[in-house]
Short mmCIF file of C-alpha atoms in Angstrom, two decimals:
data_model
loop_
_atom_site.label_atom_id
_atom_site.label_comp_id
_atom_site.label_asym_id
_atom_site.label_seq_id
_atom_site.Cartn_x
_atom_site.Cartn_y
_atom_site.Cartn_z
CA MET A 1 213.68 -79.84 241.54
CA ALA A 2 211.47 -80.33 238.55
CA GLY A 3 211.59 -77.44 236.18
CA ALA A 4 214.43 -75.27 237.38
CA GLY A 5 217.51 -75.79 235.91
CA ARG A 6 218.78 -77.99 233.33
CA TYR A 7 214.68 -75.80 231.63
CA ARG A 8 218.04 -74.65 232.66
CA ARG A 9 219.45 -75.73 233.98
CA TRP A 10 215.78 -75.56 233.34
CA LEU A 11 216.42 -78.98 231.99
CA PRO A 12 214.67 -81.27 234.47
CA ALA A 13 211.38 -80.81 232.71
CA LEU A 14 213.03 -81.65 229.41
CA LEU A 15 215.01 -84.54 230.79
CA ALA A 16 212.09 -86.10 232.64
CA ILE A 17 211.13 -87.82 229.39
CA ALA A 18 214.48 -89.57 229.44
CA ALA A 19 214.12 -90.94 232.95
CA MET A 20 215.27 -94.40 231.97
CA ALA A 21 218.31 -93.19 230.08
CA ILE A 22 220.89 -93.48 232.80
CA GLY A 23 220.05 -97.07 233.61
CA HIS A 24 221.54 -98.21 230.31
CA GLY A 25 224.77 -96.35 230.94
CA ALA A 26 224.99 -97.46 234.55
CA ALA A 27 224.78 -101.08 233.52
CA ARG A 28 228.00 -100.63 231.60
CA ALA A 29 230.01 -99.41 234.58
CA GLN A 30 230.59 -101.16 237.87
CA THR A 31 231.22 -99.19 241.06
CA ASN A 32 234.96 -98.72 241.40
CA GLU A 33 236.33 -98.39 244.93
CA SER A 34 240.00 -98.56 243.91
CA GLY A 35 240.22 -94.89 243.00
CA ASP A 36 241.20 -95.74 239.42
CA LEU A 37 239.36 -93.18 237.30
CA SER A 38 240.41 -94.94 234.11
CA ILE A 39 237.69 -97.51 234.81
CA GLU A 40 235.02 -94.81 235.03
CA LEU A 41 236.07 -92.34 232.35
CA ILE A 42 235.93 -92.86 228.60
CA ASP A 43 239.51 -91.64 228.27
CA PRO A 44 241.41 -90.73 231.46
CA LYS A 45 243.49 -88.19 229.51
CA VAL A 46 240.45 -86.26 228.25
CA LEU A 47 237.74 -84.27 230.03
CA ARG A 48 234.68 -85.12 227.95
CA VAL A 49 231.76 -82.78 228.59
CA CYS A 50 228.11 -83.23 227.58
CA ALA A 51 226.65 -79.92 226.37
CA ASP A 52 224.01 -78.20 224.28
CA PRO A 53 225.33 -76.71 221.01
CA ARG A 54 223.16 -73.59 221.23
CA ASN A 55 221.99 -72.75 224.72
CA LEU A 56 223.57 -69.53 225.93
CA PRO A 57 224.42 -68.51 228.55
CA PHE A 58 225.17 -72.15 229.41
CA SER A 59 226.98 -73.49 226.36
CA ASN A 60 227.38 -73.36 222.60
CA GLU A 61 229.63 -74.86 219.95
CA LYS A 62 231.77 -71.72 219.89
CA GLY A 63 232.69 -72.19 223.54
CA GLU A 64 231.02 -68.94 224.60
CA GLY A 65 228.88 -70.16 227.52
CA PHE A 66 229.77 -70.20 231.19
CA GLU A 67 229.67 -73.98 231.24
CA ASN A 68 232.23 -73.97 228.41
CA LYS A 69 234.41 -71.68 230.54
CA LEU A 70 233.96 -73.83 233.64
CA ALA A 71 234.92 -76.90 231.62
CA GLU A 72 238.06 -75.09 230.44
CA LEU A 73 238.91 -74.28 234.06
CA PHE A 74 238.42 -77.88 235.18
CA ALA A 75 240.40 -79.29 232.23
CA GLN A 76 243.27 -76.99 233.15
CA LYS A 77 243.16 -78.04 236.81
CA LEU A 78 242.99 -81.72 235.83
CA GLN A 79 245.68 -81.29 233.18
CA LYS A 80 243.46 -83.00 230.65
CA LYS A 81 242.55 -82.28 227.06
CA LEU A 82 239.01 -80.88 226.75
CA GLU A 83 236.40 -82.27 224.35
CA PHE A 84 232.66 -81.60 224.09
CA THR A 85 229.85 -83.90 222.99
CA TYR A 86 227.05 -81.64 221.75
CA PHE A 87 223.40 -82.64 221.71
CA PRO A 88 220.27 -80.45 222.11
CA GLN A 89 218.95 -80.50 225.67
CA ALA A 90 215.62 -81.98 224.84
CA THR A 91 214.23 -85.50 224.66
CA GLY A 92 217.06 -88.04 224.75
CA PHE A 93 219.82 -85.71 225.97
CA VAL A 94 221.02 -87.93 228.82
CA ARG A 95 220.60 -91.15 226.85
CA MET A 96 222.54 -89.84 223.87
CA THR A 97 225.37 -88.30 225.87
CA LEU A 98 226.16 -89.36 229.43
CA GLY A 99 224.12 -92.57 229.27
CA SER A 100 225.82 -93.65 226.03
CA HIS A 101 229.32 -93.04 227.40
CA ARG A 102 230.01 -90.35 224.84
CA CYS A 103 230.98 -87.94 227.62
CA ASP A 104 231.60 -88.08 231.35
CA VAL A 105 230.01 -85.00 232.93
CA ILE A 106 227.08 -82.62 232.48
CA MET A 107 228.39 -79.28 233.72
CA GLY A 108 225.08 -78.04 235.08
CA PHE A 109 222.70 -80.41 236.85
CA PRO A 110 219.99 -79.65 239.45
CA GLN A 111 220.47 -81.04 242.92
CA GLY A 112 217.87 -83.69 243.63
CA ASP A 113 217.28 -84.73 240.03
CA GLU A 114 217.53 -88.53 239.83
CA LEU A 115 218.40 -88.83 236.14
CA ALA A 116 222.09 -88.76 237.01
CA GLN A 117 224.22 -88.62 240.13
CA GLY A 118 224.86 -85.06 241.21
CA THR A 119 228.04 -83.59 242.60
CA ASN A 120 228.04 -81.07 245.40
CA PRO A 121 226.41 -77.84 244.20
CA TYR A 122 228.70 -75.12 242.91
CA TYR A 123 226.11 -72.37 242.72
CA ARG A 124 222.75 -71.41 244.11
CA THR A 125 220.35 -69.14 242.23
CA ALA A 126 216.65 -68.49 241.67
CA TYR A 127 214.06 -67.63 239.10
CA ALA A 128 214.04 -63.88 238.68
CA LEU A 129 211.70 -61.05 237.74
CA ILE A 130 212.96 -58.90 234.87
CA ALA A 131 211.66 -55.37 234.33
CA LYS A 132 212.73 -52.12 232.71
CA GLN A 133 214.61 -49.67 234.87
CA GLY A 134 212.25 -46.97 236.12
CA SER A 135 209.13 -48.92 235.14
CA GLY A 136 207.74 -48.97 238.66
CA LEU A 137 208.24 -52.74 238.70
CA ASP A 138 212.01 -52.70 239.08
CA ASP A 139 211.79 -52.81 242.87
CA VAL A 140 209.19 -55.59 243.04
CA THR A 141 210.63 -58.46 245.10
CA THR A 142 207.80 -61.01 245.04
CA LEU A 143 205.13 -62.20 242.64
CA GLU A 144 202.61 -61.42 245.38
CA ASP A 145 203.23 -57.67 245.01
CA GLU A 146 199.97 -55.85 244.22
CA ARG A 147 201.73 -53.77 241.56
CA LEU A 148 201.84 -56.82 239.31
CA LYS A 149 198.04 -57.16 239.25
CA GLY A 150 196.71 -56.66 235.73
CA LYS A 151 200.19 -56.55 234.22
CA HIS A 152 201.27 -58.61 231.23
CA ILE A 153 204.00 -60.90 232.55
CA GLY A 154 205.99 -63.36 230.49
CA VAL A 155 206.64 -66.84 231.86
CA VAL A 156 207.95 -70.06 230.36
CA ALA A 157 205.08 -72.55 230.39
CA GLY A 158 205.48 -75.48 232.73
CA THR A 159 208.16 -73.91 234.93
CA PRO A 160 207.66 -73.50 238.72
CA PRO A 161 206.94 -69.74 238.71
CA GLY A 162 203.71 -70.43 236.84
CA THR A 163 202.31 -71.99 240.02
CA ASN A 164 203.24 -68.93 242.06
CA MET A 165 201.78 -66.62 239.44
CA ALA A 166 198.52 -68.56 239.41
CA ALA A 167 198.29 -68.34 243.20
CA ALA A 168 198.84 -64.58 242.94
CA GLY A 169 196.14 -64.20 240.28
CA LEU A 170 198.57 -63.17 237.54
CA MET A 171 197.88 -65.77 234.86
CA ALA A 172 194.89 -64.08 233.20
CA ASN A 173 197.16 -61.55 231.50
CA ALA A 174 200.31 -63.67 231.38
CA LYS A 175 202.09 -64.43 228.13
CA PRO A 176 203.40 -68.02 228.02
CA TYR A 177 206.53 -69.03 226.14
CA PRO A 178 207.23 -72.66 225.19
CA LEU A 179 209.43 -74.84 227.37
CA MET A 180 209.93 -77.68 224.92
CA ILE A 181 211.99 -76.08 222.16
CA ASP A 182 214.84 -76.98 219.85
CA THR A 183 217.58 -74.65 221.06
CA ARG A 184 219.25 -74.82 217.64
CA ILE A 185 216.50 -72.70 216.12
CA ASP A 186 214.58 -71.05 218.96
CA SER A 187 214.99 -69.36 222.36
CA SER A 188 212.10 -68.58 224.67
CA ALA A 189 214.38 -66.37 226.78
CA GLU A 190 215.41 -64.21 223.83
CA ALA A 191 211.79 -63.94 222.68
CA MET A 192 210.68 -62.82 226.16
CA ILE A 193 213.44 -60.21 226.42
CA SER A 194 212.55 -58.90 222.96
CA ASP A 195 208.88 -58.59 223.90
CA LEU A 196 209.81 -56.76 227.10
CA ALA A 197 211.99 -54.31 225.19
CA LYS A 198 209.14 -53.66 222.72
CA GLY A 199 206.60 -53.14 225.51
CA GLU A 200 204.51 -56.17 224.58
CA ILE A 201 204.89 -57.42 228.15
CA ASP A 202 205.46 -55.42 231.34
CA ALA A 203 207.82 -57.87 233.04
CA GLY A 204 209.11 -61.40 232.65
CA VAL A 205 210.05 -64.32 234.87
CA LEU A 206 213.05 -66.41 233.82
CA TRP A 207 215.48 -68.88 235.31
CA GLY A 208 218.16 -66.76 237.01
CA PRO A 209 221.17 -67.46 234.76
CA MET A 210 219.12 -66.66 231.65
CA ALA A 211 217.57 -63.59 233.26
CA GLY A 212 220.92 -62.17 234.32
CA PHE A 213 222.64 -62.89 231.02
CA TYR A 214 220.01 -61.43 228.70
CA ALA A 215 219.20 -58.50 230.99
CA LYS A 216 222.88 -57.57 230.99
CA LYS A 217 223.01 -57.69 227.18
CA ALA A 218 219.89 -55.55 226.71
CA ASN A 219 220.26 -51.89 225.76
CA PRO A 220 219.57 -50.33 228.16
CA PRO A 221 220.21 -53.14 230.67
CA LEU A 222 217.15 -54.54 232.42
CA HIS A 223 216.66 -54.90 236.17
CA VAL A 224 216.83 -58.43 237.60
CA THR A 225 215.37 -59.39 241.00
CA PRO A 226 215.83 -62.98 242.27
CA LEU A 227 212.51 -64.25 243.61
CA VAL A 228 213.56 -65.42 247.06
CA LYS A 229 210.57 -64.16 249.07
CA GLU A 230 207.75 -66.30 247.68
CA THR A 231 205.30 -67.63 250.27
CA THR A 232 202.69 -69.15 247.91
CA GLY A 233 203.65 -71.93 245.54
CA PRO A 234 207.03 -73.66 245.34
CA LYS A 235 210.28 -72.09 246.43
CA LEU A 236 212.07 -70.70 243.40
CA VAL A 237 215.64 -71.05 244.68
CA TYR A 238 217.76 -74.03 243.56
CA ARG A 239 221.23 -75.50 243.94
CA ILE A 240 223.09 -76.55 240.82
CA GLY A 241 225.93 -79.05 240.62
CA MET A 242 227.28 -81.34 237.91
CA GLY A 243 225.90 -84.66 236.70
CA VAL A 244 227.79 -87.95 236.33
CA ARG A 245 226.78 -91.58 235.88
CA PRO A 246 225.46 -93.24 239.06
CA ALA A 247 228.35 -95.71 239.21
CA ASP A 248 231.10 -93.11 238.82
CA GLN A 249 231.80 -92.55 242.50
CA ASN A 250 235.51 -91.70 242.28
CA TRP A 251 234.89 -89.28 239.43
CA LYS A 252 232.22 -87.57 241.50
CA ARG A 253 234.59 -87.26 244.45
CA GLN A 254 237.28 -85.72 242.25
CA LEU A 255 234.81 -83.18 240.87
CA ASN A 256 233.68 -82.36 244.41
CA ARG A 257 237.28 -81.61 245.37
CA LEU A 258 237.72 -79.39 242.32
CA ILE A 259 234.55 -77.47 243.15
CA GLN A 260 235.68 -76.90 246.73
CA GLU A 261 239.21 -75.86 245.74
CA ASN A 262 238.13 -73.51 242.95
CA GLN A 263 234.88 -71.95 244.22
CA GLY A 264 236.25 -68.42 243.95
CA GLU A 265 237.17 -68.83 240.28
CA ILE A 266 233.86 -70.56 239.59
CA ASN A 267 231.91 -67.68 241.15
CA LYS A 268 233.88 -65.13 239.14
CA ILE A 269 232.99 -66.86 235.87
CA LEU A 270 229.32 -67.03 236.83
CA LEU A 271 229.21 -63.38 237.89
CA ASP A 272 230.86 -62.33 234.62
CA PHE A 273 227.88 -63.89 232.83
CA GLY A 274 225.38 -62.07 235.02
CA VAL A 275 224.25 -65.12 237.00
CA PRO A 276 222.45 -63.88 240.16
CA LEU A 277 224.32 -65.92 242.76
CA LEU A 278 222.84 -66.46 246.23
CA ASP A 279 224.35 -67.69 249.47
CA GLU A 280 222.54 -70.11 251.77
CA ASN A 281 220.67 -67.20 253.38
CA ASP A 282 219.39 -65.93 250.01
CA ARG A 283 221.76 -62.98 250.09
CA PRO A 284 223.38 -61.92 246.79
CA ILE A 285 226.97 -63.00 246.20
CA GLY A 286 228.91 -60.20 244.56
CA PRO A 287 232.55 -59.76 243.53
CA GLU A 288 233.53 -58.91 247.09
CA THR A 289 232.20 -62.24 248.42
CA ALA A 290 232.82 -64.37 245.33
CA ALA A 291 235.36 -66.60 247.08
CA LYS A 292 232.66 -68.01 249.35
CA SER A 293 230.81 -71.23 248.62
CA PRO A 294 227.23 -71.12 247.30
#
């Protein structure tokens, strides 16, 4: 899953540096088979969430991200007080938050990433191509489309679509944006969208939640196409769940139940933020099918 999400979740690429972080935290908690969550959680009366202070559309300190909203939903369902531990999603994120027992859940975590134990996925999405409406690229559905040849395409360096773009011969004119950034002062997604609006690039490739969010905010709105038809390079579709400490089995099971029982409300929140949701057959999930699982 390297590169998709928590760059968020792209995040795996950022968190890879902290691969040993969870071990420290896991050593502090023994597997609890009794069902007593008080052994696993910092405070059983509080839902403590690990989050980035400036990483929209996922989270920020003002509570404006969809992970903030999902945390509010879960706190309500659990009848717990909600508290956030904020730390930039860069080197040391897991170690300084989940691994240090300062919080109990990362709201967005890629399935298959071994830095923490993942819950069942609560959404499925893909990297997406962003283009201006009426540009002639707004109906492109794959990076292998000949219409992209010779175009200036933005891509975040080190993310999976770069491999697909290289295979399609698109890197010569590509504009790279940095992956390793301090989200408190910079945003590669915002920079890419700004360049697209100014005509400095012809199209961009972003992680789906970012693509949908910023394309929706643009004036006029940009067209977003999830890249689900790639045949060269890695698949660009990923499942996203939540992350907990490896020993927190009962907590994981409780979160899994909450995901299953509240999938419709979860989907509605994600769709409100422009996240391009996909079902297991790569078909878009819209408001009319939002009650279905990812």
